[in-house]
mmCIF file of C-alpha atoms (C1' of nucleotides) in Angstrom:
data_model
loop_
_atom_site.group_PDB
_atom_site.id
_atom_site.type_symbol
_atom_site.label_atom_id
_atom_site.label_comp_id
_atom_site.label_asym_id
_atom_site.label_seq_id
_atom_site.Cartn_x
_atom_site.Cartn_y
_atom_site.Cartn_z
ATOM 1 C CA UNK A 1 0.000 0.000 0.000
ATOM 2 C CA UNK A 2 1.589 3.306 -1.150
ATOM 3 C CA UNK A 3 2.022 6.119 2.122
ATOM 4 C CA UNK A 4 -0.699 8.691 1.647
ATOM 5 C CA UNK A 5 0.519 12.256 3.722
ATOM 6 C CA UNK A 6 -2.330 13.654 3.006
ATOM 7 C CA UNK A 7 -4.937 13.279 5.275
ATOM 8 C CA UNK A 8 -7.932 13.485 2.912
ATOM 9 C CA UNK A 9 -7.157 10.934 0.952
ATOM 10 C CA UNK A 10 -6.492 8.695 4.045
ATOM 11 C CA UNK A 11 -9.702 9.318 5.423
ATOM 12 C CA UNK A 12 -11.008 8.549 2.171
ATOM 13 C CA UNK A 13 -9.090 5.193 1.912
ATOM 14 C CA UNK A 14 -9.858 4.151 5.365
ATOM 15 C CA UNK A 15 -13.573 4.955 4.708
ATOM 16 C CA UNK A 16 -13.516 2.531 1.801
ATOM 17 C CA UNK A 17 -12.017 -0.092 4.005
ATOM 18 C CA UNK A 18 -14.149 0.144 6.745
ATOM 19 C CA UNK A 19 -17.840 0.524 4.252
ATOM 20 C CA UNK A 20 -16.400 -2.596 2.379
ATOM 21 C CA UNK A 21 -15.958 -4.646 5.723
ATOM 22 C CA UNK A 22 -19.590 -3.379 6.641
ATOM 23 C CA UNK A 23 -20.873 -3.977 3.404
ATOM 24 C CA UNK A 24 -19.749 -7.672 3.815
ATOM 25 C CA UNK A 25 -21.689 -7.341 6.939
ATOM 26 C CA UNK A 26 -25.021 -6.995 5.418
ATOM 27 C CA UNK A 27 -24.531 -9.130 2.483
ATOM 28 C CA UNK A 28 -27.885 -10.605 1.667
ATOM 29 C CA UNK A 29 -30.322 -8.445 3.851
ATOM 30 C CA UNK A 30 -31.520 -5.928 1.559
ATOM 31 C CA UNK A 31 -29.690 -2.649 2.627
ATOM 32 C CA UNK A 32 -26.680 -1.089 1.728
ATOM 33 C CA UNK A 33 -23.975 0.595 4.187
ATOM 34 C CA UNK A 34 -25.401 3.831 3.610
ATOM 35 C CA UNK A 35 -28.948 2.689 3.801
ATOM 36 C CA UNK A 36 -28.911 0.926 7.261
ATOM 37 C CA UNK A 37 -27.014 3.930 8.797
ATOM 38 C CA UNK A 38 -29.797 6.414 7.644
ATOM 39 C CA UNK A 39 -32.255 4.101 8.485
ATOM 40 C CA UNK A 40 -31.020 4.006 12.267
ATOM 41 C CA UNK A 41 -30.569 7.398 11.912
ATOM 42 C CA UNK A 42 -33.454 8.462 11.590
ATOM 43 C CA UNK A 43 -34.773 5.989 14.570
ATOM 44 C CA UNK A 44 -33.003 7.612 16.588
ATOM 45 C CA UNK A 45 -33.584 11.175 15.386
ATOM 46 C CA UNK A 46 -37.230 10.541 15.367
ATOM 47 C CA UNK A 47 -39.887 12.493 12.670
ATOM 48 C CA UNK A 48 -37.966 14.770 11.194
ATOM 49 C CA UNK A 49 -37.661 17.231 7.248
ATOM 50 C CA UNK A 50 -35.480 16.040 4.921
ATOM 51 C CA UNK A 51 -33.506 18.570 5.224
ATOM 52 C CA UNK A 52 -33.223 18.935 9.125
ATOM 53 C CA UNK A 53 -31.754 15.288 8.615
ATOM 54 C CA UNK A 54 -29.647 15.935 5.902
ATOM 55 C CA UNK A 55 -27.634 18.283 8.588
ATOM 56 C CA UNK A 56 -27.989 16.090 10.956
ATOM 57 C CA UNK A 57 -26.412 13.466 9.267
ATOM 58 C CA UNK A 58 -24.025 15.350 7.643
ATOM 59 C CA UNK A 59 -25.525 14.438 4.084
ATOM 60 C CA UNK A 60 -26.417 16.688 1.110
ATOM 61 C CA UNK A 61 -30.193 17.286 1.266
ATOM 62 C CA UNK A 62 -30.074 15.603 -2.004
ATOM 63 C CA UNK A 63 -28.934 12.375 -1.425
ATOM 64 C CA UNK A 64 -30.883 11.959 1.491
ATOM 65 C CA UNK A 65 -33.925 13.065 -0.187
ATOM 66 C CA UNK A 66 -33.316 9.862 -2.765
ATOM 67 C CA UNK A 67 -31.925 7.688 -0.127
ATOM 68 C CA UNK A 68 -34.642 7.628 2.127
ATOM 69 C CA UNK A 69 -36.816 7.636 -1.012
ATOM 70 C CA UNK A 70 -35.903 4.320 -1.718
ATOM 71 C CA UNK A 71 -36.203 3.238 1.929
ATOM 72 C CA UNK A 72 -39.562 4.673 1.448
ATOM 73 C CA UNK A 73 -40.401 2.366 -1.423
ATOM 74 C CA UNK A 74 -39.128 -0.510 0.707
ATOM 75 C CA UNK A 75 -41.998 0.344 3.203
ATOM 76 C CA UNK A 76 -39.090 0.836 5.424
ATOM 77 C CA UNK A 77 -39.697 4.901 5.960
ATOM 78 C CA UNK A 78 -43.182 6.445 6.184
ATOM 79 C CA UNK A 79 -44.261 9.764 5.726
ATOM 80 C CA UNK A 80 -45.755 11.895 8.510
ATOM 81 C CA UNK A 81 -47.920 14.677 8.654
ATOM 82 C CA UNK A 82 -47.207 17.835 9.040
ATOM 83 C CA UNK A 83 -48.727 21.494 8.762
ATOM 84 C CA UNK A 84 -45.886 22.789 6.121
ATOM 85 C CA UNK A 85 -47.126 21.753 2.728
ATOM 86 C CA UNK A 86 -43.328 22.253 1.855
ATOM 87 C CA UNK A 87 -41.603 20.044 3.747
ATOM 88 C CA UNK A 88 -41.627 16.006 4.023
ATOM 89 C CA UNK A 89 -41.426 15.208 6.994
ATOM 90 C CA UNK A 90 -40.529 11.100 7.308
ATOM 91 C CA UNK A 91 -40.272 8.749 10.405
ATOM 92 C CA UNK A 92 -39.212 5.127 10.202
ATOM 93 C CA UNK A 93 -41.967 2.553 9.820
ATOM 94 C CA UNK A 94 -42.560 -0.751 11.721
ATOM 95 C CA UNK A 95 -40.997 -2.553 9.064
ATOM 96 C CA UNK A 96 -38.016 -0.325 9.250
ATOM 97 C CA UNK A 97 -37.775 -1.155 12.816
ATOM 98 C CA UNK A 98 -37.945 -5.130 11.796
ATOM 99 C CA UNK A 99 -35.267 -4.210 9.008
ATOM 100 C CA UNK A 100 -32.619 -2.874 11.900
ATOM 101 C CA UNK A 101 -33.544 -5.732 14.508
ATOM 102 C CA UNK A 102 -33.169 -7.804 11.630
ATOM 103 C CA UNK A 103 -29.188 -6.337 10.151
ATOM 104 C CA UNK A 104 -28.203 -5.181 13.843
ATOM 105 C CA UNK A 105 -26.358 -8.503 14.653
ATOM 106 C CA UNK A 106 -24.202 -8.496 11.518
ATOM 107 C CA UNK A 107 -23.689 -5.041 12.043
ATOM 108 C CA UNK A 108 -22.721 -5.297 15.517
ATOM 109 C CA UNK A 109 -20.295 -8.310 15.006
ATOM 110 C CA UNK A 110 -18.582 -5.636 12.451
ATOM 111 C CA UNK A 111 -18.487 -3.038 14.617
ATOM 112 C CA UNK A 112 -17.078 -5.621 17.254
ATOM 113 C CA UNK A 113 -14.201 -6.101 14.671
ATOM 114 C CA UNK A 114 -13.321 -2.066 14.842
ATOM 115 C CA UNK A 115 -12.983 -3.195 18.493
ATOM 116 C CA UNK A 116 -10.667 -5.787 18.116
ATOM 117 C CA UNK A 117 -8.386 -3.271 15.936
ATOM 118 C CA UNK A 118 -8.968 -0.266 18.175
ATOM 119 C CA UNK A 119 -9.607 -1.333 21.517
ATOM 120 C CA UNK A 120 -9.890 1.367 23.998
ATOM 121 C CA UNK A 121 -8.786 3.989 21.443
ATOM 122 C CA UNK A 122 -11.578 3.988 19.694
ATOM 123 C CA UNK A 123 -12.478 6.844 21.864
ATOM 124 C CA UNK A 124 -9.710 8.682 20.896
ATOM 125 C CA UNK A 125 -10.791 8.257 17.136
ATOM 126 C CA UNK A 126 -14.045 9.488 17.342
ATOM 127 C CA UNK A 127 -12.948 12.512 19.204
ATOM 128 C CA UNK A 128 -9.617 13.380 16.297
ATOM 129 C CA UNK A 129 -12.847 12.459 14.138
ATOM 130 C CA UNK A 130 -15.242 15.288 15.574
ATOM 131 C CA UNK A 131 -12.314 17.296 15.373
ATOM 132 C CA UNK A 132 -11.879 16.707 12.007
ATOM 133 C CA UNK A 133 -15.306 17.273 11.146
ATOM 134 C CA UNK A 134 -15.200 20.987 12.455
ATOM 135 C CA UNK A 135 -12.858 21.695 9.266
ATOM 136 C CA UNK A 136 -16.749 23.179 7.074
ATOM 137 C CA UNK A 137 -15.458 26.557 5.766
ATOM 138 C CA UNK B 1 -25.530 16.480 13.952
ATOM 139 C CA UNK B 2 -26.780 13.201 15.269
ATOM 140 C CA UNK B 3 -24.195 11.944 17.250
ATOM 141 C CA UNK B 4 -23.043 8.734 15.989
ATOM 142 C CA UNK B 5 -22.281 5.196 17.786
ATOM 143 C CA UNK B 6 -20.576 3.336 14.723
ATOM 144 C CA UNK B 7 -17.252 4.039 13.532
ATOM 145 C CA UNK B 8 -18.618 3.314 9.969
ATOM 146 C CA UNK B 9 -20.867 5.891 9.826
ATOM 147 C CA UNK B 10 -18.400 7.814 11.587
ATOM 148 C CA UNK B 11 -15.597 7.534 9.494
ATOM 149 C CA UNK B 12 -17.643 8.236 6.821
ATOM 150 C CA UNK B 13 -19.423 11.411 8.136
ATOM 151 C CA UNK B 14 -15.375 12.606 8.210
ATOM 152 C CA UNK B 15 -14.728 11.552 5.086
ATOM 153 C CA UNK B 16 -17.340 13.541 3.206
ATOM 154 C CA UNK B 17 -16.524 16.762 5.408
ATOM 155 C CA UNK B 18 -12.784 16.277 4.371
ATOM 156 C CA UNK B 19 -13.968 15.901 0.698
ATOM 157 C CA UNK B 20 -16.303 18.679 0.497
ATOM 158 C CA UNK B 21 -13.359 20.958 2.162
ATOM 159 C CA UNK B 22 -10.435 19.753 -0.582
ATOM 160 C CA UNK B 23 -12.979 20.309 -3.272
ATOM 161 C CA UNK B 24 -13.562 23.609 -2.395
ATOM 162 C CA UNK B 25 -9.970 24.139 -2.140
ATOM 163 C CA UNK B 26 -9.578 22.757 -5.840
ATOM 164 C CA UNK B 27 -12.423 24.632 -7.075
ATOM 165 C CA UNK B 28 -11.484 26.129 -10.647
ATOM 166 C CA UNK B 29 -8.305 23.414 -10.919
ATOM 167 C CA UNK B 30 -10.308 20.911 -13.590
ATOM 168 C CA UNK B 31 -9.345 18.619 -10.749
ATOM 169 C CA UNK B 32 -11.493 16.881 -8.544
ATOM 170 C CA UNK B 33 -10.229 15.625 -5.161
ATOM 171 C CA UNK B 34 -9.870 11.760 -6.095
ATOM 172 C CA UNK B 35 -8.597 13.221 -8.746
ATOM 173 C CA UNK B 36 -5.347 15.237 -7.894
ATOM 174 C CA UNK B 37 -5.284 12.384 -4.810
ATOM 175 C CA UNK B 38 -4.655 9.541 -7.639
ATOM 176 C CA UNK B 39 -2.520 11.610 -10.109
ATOM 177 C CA UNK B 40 -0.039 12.297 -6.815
ATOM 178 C CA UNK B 41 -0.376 8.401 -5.736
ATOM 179 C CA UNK B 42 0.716 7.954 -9.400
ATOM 180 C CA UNK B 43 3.978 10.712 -9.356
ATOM 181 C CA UNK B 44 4.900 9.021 -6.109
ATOM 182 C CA UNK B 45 4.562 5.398 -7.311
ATOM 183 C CA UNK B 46 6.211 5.673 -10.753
ATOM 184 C CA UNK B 47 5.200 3.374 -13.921
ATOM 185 C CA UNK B 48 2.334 0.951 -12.710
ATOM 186 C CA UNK B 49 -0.178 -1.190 -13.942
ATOM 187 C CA UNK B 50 -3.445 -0.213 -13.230
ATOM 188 C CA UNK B 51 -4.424 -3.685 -11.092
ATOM 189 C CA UNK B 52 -1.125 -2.701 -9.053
ATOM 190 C CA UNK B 53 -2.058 0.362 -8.762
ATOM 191 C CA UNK B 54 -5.528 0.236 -7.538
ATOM 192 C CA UNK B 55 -4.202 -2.421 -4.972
ATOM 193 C CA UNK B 56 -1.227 0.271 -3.980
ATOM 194 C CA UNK B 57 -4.542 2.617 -3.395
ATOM 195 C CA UNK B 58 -6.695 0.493 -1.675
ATOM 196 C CA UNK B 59 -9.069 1.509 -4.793
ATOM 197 C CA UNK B 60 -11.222 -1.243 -6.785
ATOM 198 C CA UNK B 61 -9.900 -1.490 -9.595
ATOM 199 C CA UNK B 62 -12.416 -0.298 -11.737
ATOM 200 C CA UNK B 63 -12.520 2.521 -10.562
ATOM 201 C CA UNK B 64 -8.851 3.399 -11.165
ATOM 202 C CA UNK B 65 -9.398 1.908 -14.509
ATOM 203 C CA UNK B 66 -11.548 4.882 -15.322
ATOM 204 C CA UNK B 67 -10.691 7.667 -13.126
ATOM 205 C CA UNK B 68 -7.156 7.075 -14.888
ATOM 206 C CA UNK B 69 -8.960 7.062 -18.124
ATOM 207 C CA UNK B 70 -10.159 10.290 -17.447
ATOM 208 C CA UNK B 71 -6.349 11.469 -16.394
ATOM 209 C CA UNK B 72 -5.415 10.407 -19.598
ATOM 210 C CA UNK B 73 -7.912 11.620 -21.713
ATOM 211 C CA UNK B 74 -6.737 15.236 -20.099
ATOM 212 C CA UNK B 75 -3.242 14.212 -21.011
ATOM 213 C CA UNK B 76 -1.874 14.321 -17.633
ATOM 214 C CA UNK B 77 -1.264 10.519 -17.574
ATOM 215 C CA UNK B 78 0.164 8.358 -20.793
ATOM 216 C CA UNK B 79 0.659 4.427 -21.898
ATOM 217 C CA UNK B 80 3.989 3.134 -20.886
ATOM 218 C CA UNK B 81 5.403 0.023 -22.916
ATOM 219 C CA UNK B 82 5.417 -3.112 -21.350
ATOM 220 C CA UNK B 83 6.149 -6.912 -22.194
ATOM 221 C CA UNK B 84 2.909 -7.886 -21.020
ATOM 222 C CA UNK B 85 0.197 -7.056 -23.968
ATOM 223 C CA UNK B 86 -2.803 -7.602 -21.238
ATOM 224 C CA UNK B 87 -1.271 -4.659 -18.826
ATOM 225 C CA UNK B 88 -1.707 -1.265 -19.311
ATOM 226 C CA UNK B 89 1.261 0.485 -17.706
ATOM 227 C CA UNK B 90 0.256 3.797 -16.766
ATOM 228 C CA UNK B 91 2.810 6.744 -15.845
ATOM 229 C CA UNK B 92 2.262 10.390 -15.022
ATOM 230 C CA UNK B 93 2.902 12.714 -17.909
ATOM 231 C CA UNK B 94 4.437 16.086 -17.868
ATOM 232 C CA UNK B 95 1.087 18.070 -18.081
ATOM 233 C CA UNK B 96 0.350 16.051 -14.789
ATOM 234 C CA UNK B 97 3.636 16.976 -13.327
ATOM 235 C CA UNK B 98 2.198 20.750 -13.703
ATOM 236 C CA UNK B 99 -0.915 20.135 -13.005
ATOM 237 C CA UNK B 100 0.195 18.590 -9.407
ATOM 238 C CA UNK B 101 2.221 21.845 -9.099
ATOM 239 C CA UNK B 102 -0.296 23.744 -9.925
ATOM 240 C CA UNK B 103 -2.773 22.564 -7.521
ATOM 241 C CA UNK B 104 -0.327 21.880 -4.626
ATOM 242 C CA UNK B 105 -0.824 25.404 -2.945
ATOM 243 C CA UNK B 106 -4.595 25.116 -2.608
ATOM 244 C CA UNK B 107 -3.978 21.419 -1.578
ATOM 245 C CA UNK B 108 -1.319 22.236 0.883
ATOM 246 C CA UNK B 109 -3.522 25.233 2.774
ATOM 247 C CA UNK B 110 -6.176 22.822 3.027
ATOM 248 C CA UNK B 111 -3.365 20.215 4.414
ATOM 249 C CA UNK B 112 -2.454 23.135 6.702
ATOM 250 C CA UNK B 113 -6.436 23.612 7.986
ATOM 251 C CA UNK B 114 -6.455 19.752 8.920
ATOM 252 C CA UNK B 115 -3.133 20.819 11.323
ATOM 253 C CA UNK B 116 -4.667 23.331 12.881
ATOM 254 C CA UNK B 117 -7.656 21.095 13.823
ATOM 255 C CA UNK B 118 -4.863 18.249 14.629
ATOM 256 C CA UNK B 119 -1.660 19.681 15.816
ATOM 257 C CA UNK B 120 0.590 16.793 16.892
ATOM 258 C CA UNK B 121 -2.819 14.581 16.720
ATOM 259 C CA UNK B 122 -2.353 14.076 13.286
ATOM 260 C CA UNK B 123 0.321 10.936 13.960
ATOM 261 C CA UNK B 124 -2.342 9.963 16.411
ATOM 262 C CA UNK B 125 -5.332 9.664 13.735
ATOM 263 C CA UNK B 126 -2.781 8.507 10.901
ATOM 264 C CA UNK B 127 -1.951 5.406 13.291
ATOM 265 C CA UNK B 128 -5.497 5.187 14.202
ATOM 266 C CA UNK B 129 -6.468 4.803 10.395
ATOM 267 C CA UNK B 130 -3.625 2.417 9.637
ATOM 268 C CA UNK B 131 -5.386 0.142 12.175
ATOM 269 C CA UNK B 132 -8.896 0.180 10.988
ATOM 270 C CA UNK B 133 -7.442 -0.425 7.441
ATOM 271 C CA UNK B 134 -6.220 -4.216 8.712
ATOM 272 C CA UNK B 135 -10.195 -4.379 9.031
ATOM 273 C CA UNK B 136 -9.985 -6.467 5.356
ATOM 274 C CA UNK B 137 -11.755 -10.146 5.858
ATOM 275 C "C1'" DA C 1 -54.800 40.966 -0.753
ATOM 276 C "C1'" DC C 2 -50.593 40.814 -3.103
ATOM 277 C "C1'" DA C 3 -45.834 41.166 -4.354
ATOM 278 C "C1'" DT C 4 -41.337 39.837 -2.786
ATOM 279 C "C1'" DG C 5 -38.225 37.065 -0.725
ATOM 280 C "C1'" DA C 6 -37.284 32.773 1.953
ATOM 281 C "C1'" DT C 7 -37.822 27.865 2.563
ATOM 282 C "C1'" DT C 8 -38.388 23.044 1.107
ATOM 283 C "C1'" DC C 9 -38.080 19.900 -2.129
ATOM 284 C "C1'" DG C 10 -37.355 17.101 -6.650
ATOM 285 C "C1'" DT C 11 -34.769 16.369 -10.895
ATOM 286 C "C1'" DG C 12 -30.974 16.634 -14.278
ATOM 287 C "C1'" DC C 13 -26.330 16.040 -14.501
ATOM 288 C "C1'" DA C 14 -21.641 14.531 -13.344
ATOM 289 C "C1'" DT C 15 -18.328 11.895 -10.807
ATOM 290 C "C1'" DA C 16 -16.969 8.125 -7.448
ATOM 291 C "C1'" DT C 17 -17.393 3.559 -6.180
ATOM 292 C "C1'" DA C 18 -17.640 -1.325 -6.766
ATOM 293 C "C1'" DC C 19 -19.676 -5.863 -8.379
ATOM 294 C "C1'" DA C 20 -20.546 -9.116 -12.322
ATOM 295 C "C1'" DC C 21 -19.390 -10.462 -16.640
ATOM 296 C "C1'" DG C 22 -16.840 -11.328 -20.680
ATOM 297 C "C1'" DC C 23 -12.611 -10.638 -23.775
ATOM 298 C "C1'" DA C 24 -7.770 -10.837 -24.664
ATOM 299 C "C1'" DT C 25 -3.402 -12.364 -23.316
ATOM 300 C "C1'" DG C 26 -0.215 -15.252 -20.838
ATOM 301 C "C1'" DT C 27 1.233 -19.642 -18.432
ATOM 302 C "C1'" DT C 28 1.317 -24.521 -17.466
ATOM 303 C "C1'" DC C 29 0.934 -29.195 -18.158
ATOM 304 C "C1'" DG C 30 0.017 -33.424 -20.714
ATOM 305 C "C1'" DC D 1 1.392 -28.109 -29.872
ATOM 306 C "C1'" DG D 2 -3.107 -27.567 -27.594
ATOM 307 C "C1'" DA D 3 -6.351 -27.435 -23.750
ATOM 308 C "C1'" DA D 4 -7.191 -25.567 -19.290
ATOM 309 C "C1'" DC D 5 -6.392 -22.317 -16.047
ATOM 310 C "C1'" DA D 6 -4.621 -17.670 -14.580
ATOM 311 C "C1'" DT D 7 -4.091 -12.758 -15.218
ATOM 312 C "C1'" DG D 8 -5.212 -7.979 -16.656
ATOM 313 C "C1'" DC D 9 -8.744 -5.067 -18.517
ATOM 314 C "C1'" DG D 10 -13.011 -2.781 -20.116
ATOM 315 C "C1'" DT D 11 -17.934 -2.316 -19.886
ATOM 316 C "C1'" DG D 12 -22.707 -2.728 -18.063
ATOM 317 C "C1'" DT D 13 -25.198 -1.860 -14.116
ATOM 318 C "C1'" DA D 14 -26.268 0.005 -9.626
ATOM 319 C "C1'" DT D 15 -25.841 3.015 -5.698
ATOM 320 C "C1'" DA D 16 -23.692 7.160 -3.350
ATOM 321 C "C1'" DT D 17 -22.613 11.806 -3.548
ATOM 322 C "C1'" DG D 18 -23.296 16.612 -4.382
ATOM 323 C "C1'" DC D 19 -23.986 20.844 -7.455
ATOM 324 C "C1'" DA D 20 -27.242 23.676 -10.313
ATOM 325 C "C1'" DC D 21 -31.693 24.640 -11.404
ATOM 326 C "C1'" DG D 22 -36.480 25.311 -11.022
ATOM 327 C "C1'" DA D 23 -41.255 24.355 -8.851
ATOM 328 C "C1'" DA D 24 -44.182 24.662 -4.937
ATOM 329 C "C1'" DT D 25 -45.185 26.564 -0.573
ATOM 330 C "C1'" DC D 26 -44.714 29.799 3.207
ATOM 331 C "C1'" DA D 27 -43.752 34.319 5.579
ATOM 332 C "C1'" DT D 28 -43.450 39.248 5.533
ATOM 333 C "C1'" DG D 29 -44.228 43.886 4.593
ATOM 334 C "C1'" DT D 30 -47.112 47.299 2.403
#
DNA sequence: ACATGATTCGTGCATATACACGCATGTTCG
DNA sequence: CGAACATGCGTGTATATGCACGAATCATGT
């Protein structure tokens, strides 16, 4: 593997690495990488406009607003109501619900795997990684 | 922002923020980040198939296959001759030597941004990411 | 009420990413 | 030599990502 100095396209290359490993997780169940962490997202964000998740998440309003539209025509997402004709305003569904209960072990055993590589410093990664995140112009 | 519990999502959050930044900071170049990232991974690695290469990345290798295609179609990577009529030995060309030092200021301030969110961190996260990249199956 | 600007969203476009498949070339063994 | 396998690529397909643009809705001031 060639050095990378640059920390972008480490990042980048470690990001690969770890969405291919977690891909391989969820082989077979229906969601992408991507997919299941919106999806559990937006459990645990609760009802919520497509765009206030999109900054929540981090995500251009764009791709979440086709994202979760395919979640959507899974059955796995569910629109609520809401006064603004404007905005969308989508919750997870009970299906979703059976879709995360259903991927969570696989996903868990990968995330157990991070463990095994990171032990306690894991902790220390997320925090360089908020860090990091704090570099929006 | 939703805080996060999985170093996937995490890592990936980052890596979009990072990318976002550097492609701001390239804005106007004709480069994109993976881009510049690959033509400089190419400079530094010298003459190179493209399976090698994409391996040396931790890229698939279709994806190489036609980012470089792109690079070369800009003339800032050529053909290199080779025994081997199946490989396509790729090598940077001199318009991609200028176009790396034309880009390398923008690149390097936004280099500079990351240490003053890091400071001496930066080994720490580097090390960090060389772990999580051992997460191959 | 209405005009103006702000907000929310969808779509068109382009690139990045990677899997599946097939083609061309090279290597090995009988 | 020739068949069978291995290697290196390109292309088709699909999703992820985000920018530019425009449509629909809402809020505000007159």
């Amino acid at each position: 593997m060639l050095p990378t100095v640059c920390a972008c396209t480490k990042l980048r290359r470690s990001a690969r690495a770890v969405t291919a490993f977690y891909d391989a997780a969820l082989e077979g169940s229906g969601l992408s990488t991507p997919q299941f962490s919106l999806l559990r997202l937006l459990d645990r964000s609760g009802p919520c406009s497509l765009t206030a998740f999109a900054e929540r998440t981090g995500h251009d309003r764009t791709t979440i607003s086709r994202t979760i539209g395919a979640l959507r025509e899974q059955g796995l997402v569910r629109a609520a109501e809401c006064g603004d004709q404007r905005a969308r305003i989508v919750e997870i569904a009970p299906a979703g619900k059976d879709a995360i209960a259903r991927c969570l072990p696989a996903w868990e055993a990968a995330e157990h795997r991070i463990d095994t590589l990171l032990g306690a410093d894991r902790q220390a990664l997320f925090a360089l990684l908020d860090r990091i995140e704090e570099i929006r112009p």
